[in-house]
mmCIF file of C-alpha atoms in Angstrom:
data_model
loop_
_atom_site.group_PDB
_atom_site.id
_atom_site.type_symbol
_atom_site.label_atom_id
_atom_site.label_comp_id
_atom_site.label_asym_id
_atom_site.label_seq_id
_atom_site.Cartn_x
_atom_site.Cartn_y
_atom_site.Cartn_z
ATOM 1 C CA MET A 1 -40.346 134.199 26.030
ATOM 2 C CA ASP A 2 -37.777 132.205 28.023
ATOM 3 C CA ILE A 3 -36.236 133.906 31.052
ATOM 4 C CA GLY A 4 -33.336 133.185 33.384
ATOM 5 C CA ILE A 5 -33.678 134.580 36.908
ATOM 6 C CA ASP A 6 -30.978 135.169 39.499
ATOM 7 C CA LEU A 7 -33.365 135.425 42.447
ATOM 8 C CA GLY A 8 -30.960 136.987 44.904
ATOM 9 C CA THR A 9 -31.353 138.082 48.505
ATOM 10 C CA ALA A 10 -30.087 141.582 47.675
ATOM 11 C CA ASN A 11 -30.790 141.943 43.940
ATOM 12 C CA THR A 12 -32.800 140.117 41.296
ATOM 13 C CA LEU A 13 -31.487 139.917 37.727
ATOM 14 C CA LEU A 14 -33.485 138.780 34.700
ATOM 15 C CA TYR A 15 -32.006 137.427 31.484
ATOM 16 C CA ALA A 16 -34.340 137.313 28.452
ATOM 17 C CA ARG A 17 -33.556 134.879 25.659
ATOM 18 C CA GLY A 18 -31.914 136.681 22.745
ATOM 19 C CA GLN A 19 -31.715 139.977 24.666
ATOM 20 C CA GLY A 20 -29.287 139.434 27.548
ATOM 21 C CA ILE A 21 -29.737 140.906 31.035
ATOM 22 C CA VAL A 22 -32.819 143.120 30.869
ATOM 23 C CA LEU A 23 -33.361 143.904 34.565
ATOM 24 C CA ASN A 24 -31.256 144.357 37.699
ATOM 25 C CA GLU A 25 -33.142 145.695 40.723
ATOM 26 C CA PRO A 26 -33.131 145.276 44.514
ATOM 27 C CA SER A 27 -35.197 142.372 45.882
ATOM 28 C CA VAL A 28 -37.481 144.608 47.927
ATOM 29 C CA VAL A 29 -41.277 145.026 48.022
ATOM 30 C CA ALA A 30 -43.130 147.851 49.820
ATOM 31 C CA MET A 31 -46.585 146.792 51.034
ATOM 32 C CA LYS A 32 -49.396 148.451 52.953
ATOM 33 C CA GLU A 33 -50.015 146.948 56.361
ATOM 34 C CA GLY A 34 -52.878 144.442 56.309
ATOM 35 C CA GLY A 35 -52.914 144.278 52.501
ATOM 36 C CA ARG A 36 -51.000 142.095 50.074
ATOM 37 C CA THR A 37 -50.814 144.486 47.127
ATOM 38 C CA ALA A 38 -47.387 145.926 46.386
ATOM 39 C CA LEU A 39 -47.114 149.705 46.530
ATOM 40 C CA ALA A 40 -43.571 149.660 45.116
ATOM 41 C CA VAL A 41 -41.100 147.027 43.942
ATOM 42 C CA GLY A 42 -37.363 147.042 43.316
ATOM 43 C CA THR A 43 -35.373 150.283 43.289
ATOM 44 C CA GLU A 44 -38.351 152.418 44.301
ATOM 45 C CA ALA A 45 -39.130 150.107 47.225
ATOM 46 C CA LYS A 46 -35.510 150.030 48.447
ATOM 47 C CA GLU A 47 -35.561 153.802 48.890
ATOM 48 C CA THR A 48 -38.266 153.312 51.529
ATOM 49 C CA ILE A 49 -36.248 150.942 53.783
ATOM 50 C CA GLY A 50 -36.006 152.473 57.259
ATOM 51 C CA ARG A 51 -38.098 155.474 56.191
ATOM 52 C CA THR A 52 -41.658 154.103 55.983
ATOM 53 C CA PRO A 53 -44.594 155.159 58.191
ATOM 54 C CA GLY A 54 -46.225 152.531 60.380
ATOM 55 C CA SER A 55 -48.831 151.748 57.734
ATOM 56 C CA ILE A 56 -46.259 150.677 55.111
ATOM 57 C CA THR A 57 -43.696 147.886 55.385
ATOM 58 C CA ALA A 58 -40.618 147.414 53.187
ATOM 59 C CA ILE A 59 -40.194 143.645 52.808
ATOM 60 C CA ARG A 60 -37.245 141.653 51.539
ATOM 61 C CA PRO A 61 -39.000 138.482 50.334
ATOM 62 C CA LEU A 62 -35.784 136.451 50.347
ATOM 63 C CA ARG A 63 -33.518 135.774 53.289
ATOM 64 C CA ASP A 64 -30.361 133.675 53.087
ATOM 65 C CA GLY A 65 -31.091 133.005 49.421
ATOM 66 C CA VAL A 66 -34.541 131.440 49.943
ATOM 67 C CA ILE A 67 -38.105 132.739 50.073
ATOM 68 C CA SER A 68 -39.135 134.027 53.493
ATOM 69 C CA ASP A 69 -42.351 135.785 52.387
ATOM 70 C CA TYR A 70 -44.152 133.724 49.747
ATOM 71 C CA GLU A 71 -46.767 136.283 48.674
ATOM 72 C CA ALA A 72 -44.278 139.149 48.462
ATOM 73 C CA ALA A 73 -41.893 136.983 46.409
ATOM 74 C CA GLU A 74 -44.681 136.061 43.994
ATOM 75 C CA GLU A 75 -45.656 139.719 43.620
ATOM 76 C CA MET A 76 -42.021 140.710 43.057
ATOM 77 C CA ILE A 77 -41.374 138.061 40.388
ATOM 78 C CA ARG A 78 -44.585 138.973 38.557
ATOM 79 C CA HIS A 79 -43.709 142.681 38.615
ATOM 80 C CA PHE A 80 -40.148 142.129 37.385
ATOM 81 C CA VAL A 81 -41.191 139.798 34.550
ATOM 82 C CA LYS A 82 -43.875 142.254 33.425
ATOM 83 C CA LYS A 83 -41.394 145.138 33.560
ATOM 84 C CA ALA A 84 -38.633 143.263 31.749
ATOM 85 C CA VAL A 85 -40.888 141.767 29.060
ATOM 86 C CA PRO A 86 -43.745 144.255 28.576
ATOM 87 C CA GLY A 87 -46.813 143.629 26.447
ATOM 88 C CA ARG A 88 -48.753 140.452 25.856
ATOM 89 C CA ARG A 89 -46.690 137.283 26.082
ATOM 90 C CA PRO A 90 -47.373 133.550 26.313
ATOM 91 C CA ARG A 91 -46.690 131.793 29.603
ATOM 92 C CA THR A 92 -42.932 131.591 29.786
ATOM 93 C CA ARG A 93 -40.284 129.057 30.715
ATOM 94 C CA MET A 94 -38.077 130.146 33.602
ATOM 95 C CA VAL A 95 -34.645 129.000 34.719
ATOM 96 C CA VAL A 96 -34.297 130.041 38.372
ATOM 97 C CA CYS A 97 -31.013 129.902 40.297
ATOM 98 C CA VAL A 98 -31.134 128.534 43.857
ATOM 99 C CA PRO A 99 -28.496 127.974 46.570
ATOM 100 C CA SER A 100 -27.010 124.469 46.590
ATOM 101 C CA GLY A 101 -28.083 123.969 50.202
ATOM 102 C CA VAL A 102 -31.829 124.597 49.784
ATOM 103 C CA THR A 103 -34.251 122.046 51.202
ATOM 104 C CA PRO A 104 -36.976 120.305 49.119
ATOM 105 C CA VAL A 105 -39.575 122.531 50.805
ATOM 106 C CA GLU A 106 -37.649 125.670 49.827
ATOM 107 C CA ARG A 107 -37.317 124.377 46.265
ATOM 108 C CA ARG A 108 -41.069 123.817 46.013
ATOM 109 C CA ALA A 109 -41.730 127.324 47.344
ATOM 110 C CA ILE A 110 -39.579 128.856 44.585
ATOM 111 C CA VAL A 111 -41.238 126.713 41.898
ATOM 112 C CA HIS A 112 -44.767 127.537 43.081
ATOM 113 C CA ALA A 113 -44.049 131.279 43.380
ATOM 114 C CA SER A 114 -42.622 131.305 39.838
ATOM 115 C CA GLN A 115 -45.589 129.367 38.443
ATOM 116 C CA ARG A 116 -48.103 131.701 40.080
ATOM 117 C CA ALA A 117 -46.143 134.634 38.645
ATOM 118 C CA GLY A 118 -46.814 133.296 35.142
ATOM 119 C CA ALA A 119 -44.266 130.578 34.386
ATOM 120 C CA ARG A 120 -45.349 127.689 32.160
ATOM 121 C CA ALA A 121 -42.390 125.580 33.258
ATOM 122 C CA VAL A 122 -39.756 126.173 35.938
ATOM 123 C CA HIS A 123 -36.255 124.696 35.920
ATOM 124 C CA LEU A 124 -33.986 125.131 38.943
ATOM 125 C CA ILE A 125 -30.212 125.317 38.621
ATOM 126 C CA GLU A 126 -27.811 125.583 41.546
ATOM 127 C CA GLU A 127 -26.122 128.959 41.919
ATOM 128 C CA PRO A 128 -22.493 127.751 41.968
ATOM 129 C CA MET A 129 -23.076 125.917 38.678
ATOM 130 C CA ALA A 130 -24.701 129.003 37.125
ATOM 131 C CA ALA A 131 -21.881 131.201 38.461
ATOM 132 C CA ALA A 132 -19.235 128.895 36.993
ATOM 133 C CA ILE A 133 -20.984 128.888 33.599
ATOM 134 C CA GLY A 134 -21.342 132.672 33.668
ATOM 135 C CA ALA A 135 -17.661 133.064 34.598
ATOM 136 C CA GLY A 136 -16.683 130.993 31.559
ATOM 137 C CA LEU A 137 -15.272 128.004 33.441
ATOM 138 C CA PRO A 138 -15.102 124.688 31.520
ATOM 139 C CA VAL A 139 -17.781 122.974 33.619
ATOM 140 C CA ALA A 140 -18.422 120.198 31.060
ATOM 141 C CA GLU A 141 -14.778 119.076 30.872
ATOM 142 C CA PRO A 142 -13.205 116.356 33.057
ATOM 143 C CA ARG A 143 -11.301 119.031 34.952
ATOM 144 C CA GLY A 144 -11.836 120.420 38.421
ATOM 145 C CA SER A 145 -13.030 124.031 38.511
ATOM 146 C CA MET A 146 -13.602 125.797 41.826
ATOM 147 C CA VAL A 147 -15.980 128.718 42.206
ATOM 148 C CA VAL A 148 -16.850 130.799 45.283
ATOM 149 C CA ASP A 149 -20.055 132.781 44.742
ATOM 150 C CA ILE A 150 -20.589 135.375 47.507
ATOM 151 C CA GLY A 151 -24.100 136.760 47.248
ATOM 152 C CA GLY A 152 -26.243 138.880 49.499
ATOM 153 C CA GLY A 153 -27.545 136.034 51.652
ATOM 154 C CA THR A 154 -25.339 133.016 50.984
ATOM 155 C CA THR A 155 -21.856 131.999 49.950
ATOM 156 C CA GLU A 156 -21.711 129.014 47.599
ATOM 157 C CA VAL A 157 -18.431 127.130 47.348
ATOM 158 C CA ALA A 158 -18.194 124.289 44.821
ATOM 159 C CA VAL A 159 -15.801 122.133 42.849
ATOM 160 C CA ILE A 160 -17.290 121.266 39.464
ATOM 161 C CA SER A 161 -16.293 118.630 36.910
ATOM 162 C CA LEU A 162 -18.045 116.915 33.959
ATOM 163 C CA GLY A 163 -21.144 119.112 34.281
ATOM 164 C CA GLY A 164 -21.799 118.265 37.938
ATOM 165 C CA ILE A 165 -20.950 119.527 41.408
ATOM 166 C CA VAL A 166 -18.432 117.136 42.978
ATOM 167 C CA THR A 167 -18.306 118.737 46.423
ATOM 168 C CA SER A 168 -19.801 121.930 47.791
ATOM 169 C CA GLN A 169 -20.566 124.062 50.837
ATOM 170 C CA SER A 170 -23.544 126.412 51.159
ATOM 171 C CA LEU A 171 -22.905 128.978 53.862
ATOM 172 C CA ARG A 172 -25.597 131.406 54.952
ATOM 173 C CA VAL A 173 -23.083 134.221 55.156
ATOM 174 C CA GLY A 174 -22.955 136.908 52.485
ATOM 175 C CA GLY A 175 -23.209 140.626 51.907
ATOM 176 C CA ASP A 176 -26.024 141.009 54.451
ATOM 177 C CA ARG A 177 -23.908 139.350 57.134
ATOM 178 C CA LEU A 178 -21.067 141.761 56.347
ATOM 179 C CA ASP A 179 -23.471 144.680 56.825
ATOM 180 C CA THR A 180 -24.688 143.219 60.124
ATOM 181 C CA ALA A 181 -21.090 142.845 61.320
ATOM 182 C CA ILE A 182 -20.557 146.576 60.759
ATOM 183 C CA THR A 183 -23.751 147.579 62.600
ATOM 184 C CA ASP A 184 -22.818 145.273 65.508
ATOM 185 C CA TYR A 185 -19.296 146.709 65.690
ATOM 186 C CA VAL A 186 -20.505 150.319 65.694
ATOM 187 C CA ARG A 187 -23.081 149.503 68.371
ATOM 188 C CA LYS A 188 -20.616 147.692 70.658
ATOM 189 C CA GLU A 189 -17.541 149.881 70.196
ATOM 190 C CA HIS A 190 -19.169 153.304 69.779
ATOM 191 C CA SER A 191 -22.651 152.862 71.332
ATOM 192 C CA LEU A 192 -24.195 154.122 68.097
ATOM 193 C CA LEU A 193 -27.173 152.614 66.273
ATOM 194 C CA ILE A 194 -27.056 152.734 62.466
ATOM 195 C CA GLY A 195 -29.316 151.239 59.799
ATOM 196 C CA GLU A 196 -28.546 148.523 57.260
ATOM 197 C CA ARG A 197 -28.378 151.000 54.367
ATOM 198 C CA THR A 198 -25.731 153.032 56.227
ATOM 199 C CA ALA A 199 -23.754 149.864 56.982
ATOM 200 C CA GLU A 200 -23.860 148.910 53.300
ATOM 201 C CA ASP A 201 -22.585 152.371 52.338
ATOM 202 C CA VAL A 202 -19.693 151.977 54.812
ATOM 203 C CA LYS A 203 -18.816 148.540 53.412
ATOM 204 C CA CYS A 204 -18.790 149.776 49.825
ATOM 205 C CA ALA A 205 -16.817 152.927 50.623
ATOM 206 C CA ILE A 206 -14.022 151.713 52.943
ATOM 207 C CA GLY A 207 -14.585 147.998 53.553
ATOM 208 C CA SER A 208 -11.743 145.519 52.929
ATOM 209 C CA ALA A 209 -10.645 142.044 53.935
ATOM 210 C CA TRP A 210 -6.868 142.482 53.605
ATOM 211 C CA PRO A 211 -4.412 145.345 53.028
ATOM 212 C CA VAL A 212 -4.257 145.941 49.272
ATOM 213 C CA PRO A 213 -0.737 146.551 47.905
ATOM 214 C CA GLY A 214 -0.522 149.823 46.025
ATOM 215 C CA ASP A 215 -3.683 151.230 47.621
ATOM 216 C CA GLU A 216 -2.237 152.847 50.726
ATOM 217 C CA GLU A 217 -4.917 155.546 50.508
ATOM 218 C CA LEU A 218 -7.521 152.971 51.565
ATOM 219 C CA GLU A 219 -5.727 152.525 54.891
ATOM 220 C CA GLU A 220 -6.138 156.224 55.705
ATOM 221 C CA ARG A 221 -9.682 156.593 54.391
ATOM 222 C CA VAL A 222 -12.527 157.496 56.772
ATOM 223 C CA PHE A 223 -16.291 157.482 56.395
ATOM 224 C CA THR A 224 -18.722 159.665 58.326
ATOM 225 C CA VAL A 225 -21.843 157.886 59.567
ATOM 226 C CA ARG A 226 -24.912 159.350 61.223
ATOM 227 C CA GLY A 227 -26.991 157.405 63.672
ATOM 228 C CA ARG A 228 -28.663 157.458 67.070
ATOM 229 C CA GLU A 229 -26.957 157.163 70.429
ATOM 230 C CA LYS A 230 -27.634 153.835 72.120
ATOM 231 C CA VAL A 231 -28.108 155.417 75.551
ATOM 232 C CA GLY A 232 -29.299 158.982 75.085
ATOM 233 C CA GLY A 233 -31.209 158.399 71.865
ATOM 234 C CA LEU A 234 -29.952 161.616 70.297
ATOM 235 C CA PRO A 235 -28.551 161.899 66.745
ATOM 236 C CA LYS A 236 -24.770 161.548 66.560
ATOM 237 C CA THR A 237 -22.022 161.653 63.916
ATOM 238 C CA LEU A 238 -19.078 159.244 63.885
ATOM 239 C CA ARG A 239 -15.970 158.937 61.717
ATOM 240 C CA LEU A 240 -15.086 155.307 60.979
ATOM 241 C CA THR A 241 -11.656 154.296 59.686
ATOM 242 C CA ALA A 242 -10.892 151.595 57.129
ATOM 243 C CA ARG A 243 -8.934 149.628 59.731
ATOM 244 C CA GLU A 244 -11.935 149.572 62.060
ATOM 245 C CA VAL A 245 -14.227 148.313 59.297
ATOM 246 C CA ARG A 246 -11.731 145.581 58.366
ATOM 247 C CA ALA A 247 -11.709 144.432 61.982
ATOM 248 C CA ALA A 248 -15.516 144.428 62.008
ATOM 249 C CA LEU A 249 -15.624 142.245 58.880
ATOM 250 C CA ASP A 250 -13.035 139.749 60.123
ATOM 251 C CA GLU A 251 -15.445 137.134 61.524
ATOM 252 C CA PRO A 252 -17.743 136.694 58.480
ATOM 253 C CA VAL A 253 -14.767 136.818 56.096
ATOM 254 C CA GLU A 254 -13.036 134.086 58.099
ATOM 255 C CA SER A 255 -16.246 132.007 57.926
ATOM 256 C CA ILE A 256 -16.155 132.184 54.131
ATOM 257 C CA ILE A 257 -12.490 131.146 54.024
ATOM 258 C CA ALA A 258 -13.225 128.261 56.428
ATOM 259 C CA ALA A 259 -15.919 126.996 54.013
ATOM 260 C CA VAL A 260 -13.362 127.110 51.190
ATOM 261 C CA ARG A 261 -10.917 125.058 53.285
ATOM 262 C CA VAL A 262 -13.578 122.426 54.079
ATOM 263 C CA THR A 263 -14.508 122.121 50.397
ATOM 264 C CA LEU A 264 -10.853 121.657 49.443
ATOM 265 C CA GLU A 265 -10.421 118.993 52.134
ATOM 266 C CA GLU A 266 -13.388 117.045 50.742
ATOM 267 C CA CYS A 267 -12.256 117.369 47.119
ATOM 268 C CA PRO A 268 -10.823 114.237 45.393
ATOM 269 C CA PRO A 269 -7.005 114.440 45.017
ATOM 270 C CA GLU A 270 -7.072 114.541 41.197
ATOM 271 C CA LEU A 271 -9.434 117.510 41.187
ATOM 272 C CA SER A 272 -7.444 119.216 43.946
ATOM 273 C CA GLY A 273 -4.487 119.241 41.594
ATOM 274 C CA ASP A 274 -6.623 120.927 38.926
ATOM 275 C CA VAL A 275 -7.760 123.587 41.388
ATOM 276 C CA MET A 276 -4.164 124.175 42.484
ATOM 277 C CA GLU A 277 -3.119 124.628 38.860
ATOM 278 C CA HIS A 278 -6.018 126.784 37.635
ATOM 279 C CA GLY A 279 -6.974 128.599 40.838
ATOM 280 C CA ILE A 280 -10.208 129.622 42.544
ATOM 281 C CA VAL A 281 -12.659 132.016 40.864
ATOM 282 C CA LEU A 282 -14.663 134.519 42.951
ATOM 283 C CA THR A 283 -18.097 135.669 41.777
ATOM 284 C CA GLY A 284 -20.985 137.610 43.314
ATOM 285 C CA GLY A 285 -21.065 141.040 44.905
ATOM 286 C CA GLY A 286 -18.850 139.909 47.790
ATOM 287 C CA ALA A 287 -16.029 139.247 45.322
ATOM 288 C CA LEU A 288 -15.670 143.027 45.003
ATOM 289 C CA LEU A 289 -14.565 143.398 48.651
ATOM 290 C CA PRO A 290 -10.990 144.702 48.318
ATOM 291 C CA GLY A 291 -8.317 142.268 49.481
ATOM 292 C CA LEU A 292 -10.611 139.226 49.756
ATOM 293 C CA ASP A 293 -8.816 137.435 46.924
ATOM 294 C CA LEU A 294 -5.427 138.144 48.528
ATOM 295 C CA ARG A 295 -6.548 136.939 51.956
ATOM 296 C CA MET A 296 -8.072 133.741 50.529
ATOM 297 C CA ALA A 297 -4.944 133.038 48.480
ATOM 298 C CA SER A 298 -2.779 133.520 51.581
ATOM 299 C CA ALA A 299 -4.986 131.185 53.649
ATOM 300 C CA THR A 300 -5.186 128.383 51.052
ATOM 301 C CA GLY A 301 -1.937 128.677 49.108
ATOM 302 C CA ILE A 302 -3.965 128.622 45.868
ATOM 303 C CA PRO A 303 -4.213 131.442 43.301
ATOM 304 C CA VAL A 304 -7.516 133.318 43.570
ATOM 305 C CA PHE A 305 -9.051 135.358 40.739
ATOM 306 C CA VAL A 306 -12.073 137.651 40.589
ATOM 307 C CA ALA A 307 -14.361 136.945 37.603
ATOM 308 C CA ASP A 308 -14.520 139.577 34.877
ATOM 309 C CA ASP A 309 -18.152 140.454 35.688
ATOM 310 C CA PRO A 310 -18.752 139.042 39.191
ATOM 311 C CA LEU A 311 -22.109 140.729 39.829
ATOM 312 C CA ASP A 312 -23.704 139.256 36.707
ATOM 313 C CA CYS A 313 -22.109 135.785 36.600
ATOM 314 C CA VAL A 314 -25.097 133.873 38.013
ATOM 315 C CA ALA A 315 -27.564 135.668 35.740
ATOM 316 C CA LEU A 316 -25.312 135.146 32.710
ATOM 317 C CA GLY A 317 -25.010 131.461 33.596
ATOM 318 C CA SER A 318 -28.775 131.074 33.788
ATOM 319 C CA GLY A 319 -28.977 132.968 30.490
ATOM 320 C CA LYS A 320 -26.660 130.520 28.748
ATOM 321 C CA CYS A 321 -28.948 127.723 29.939
ATOM 322 C CA VAL A 322 -31.954 129.638 28.577
ATOM 323 C CA GLU A 323 -30.228 129.984 25.212
ATOM 324 C CA ASP A 324 -29.435 126.242 25.159
ATOM 325 C CA PHE A 325 -32.094 124.178 26.944
ATOM 326 C CA ASP A 326 -30.459 120.947 25.745
ATOM 327 C CA GLN A 327 -27.330 121.853 27.721
ATOM 328 C CA LEU A 328 -29.525 122.681 30.730
ATOM 329 C CA GLN A 329 -31.149 119.239 30.598
ATOM 330 C CA LYS A 330 -27.689 117.637 30.581
ATOM 331 C CA LEU A 331 -26.677 119.649 33.649
ATOM 332 C CA LEU A 332 -29.887 118.753 35.470
ATOM 333 C CA ALA A 333 -29.422 115.101 34.607
ATOM 334 C CA SER A 334 -25.893 115.077 36.046
ATOM 335 C CA ALA A 335 -26.895 116.948 39.216
#
């Protein structure tokens, strides 16, 4: 069985050859302190974040798109593969997506973890390339295509032509950084401590990067958060407005747009014309932040579009490579 893996900081998706996406679960492992055996993995483990006793630790094996806990990552990959492809199976080939800015050491860590999890052969493909393939961009044509993939740990910006990445930026800012910006804002402005799960709920409910025409209700929306007072330590309830959350998200959003500007400045003139004509495509969970496409278009003067299925683009791209290994070898050769 051949498998494509979008090994994400926030979520891991598996694509099985001939079956499509067969698994989409949080990249979280719950382990007992002092032991290296997983008590829970994925959705079940995520429910324990911030709620575990001292003897159990909820671990996110990937940070900023790369492995931060080797043993937990190996255990997670093994569990997901077994869950997605149950029963006896020969050692499989895996296509694993990695950020374009990973170091050789980080690449080797991903390969070794995948091999120990049961892979017969491991092929690595850069996330912006996989995202562009999954979004249906003509990556093999002599035409510049620009993709911005905003994941949980990283943002990948790339201009692609003739099956290769011409210029790119890998920014360690993503959905997690947006959550951190909200927790920092609430702590500084309201002296209230909230957890990362609460910050994520706030972002999904009322977060935005730019006022969205026709959605005036968003401007008046509020979200009630519960946390602990920074000084007194007592539980407290706070009502956050959409405008406050937009202000909190301003710095990381501007970092993403700055990376897009740098990539455009480094792009050859001929390909810049293609990008101007065909626009920029947003993929990844961060593409769902309301108003981000409008703000990026305003800052660059280039049309910006959100992919049809932004959350699954990287996994679908790896899946297309799994379905056609000859095409994958061509992409790897041109990388």
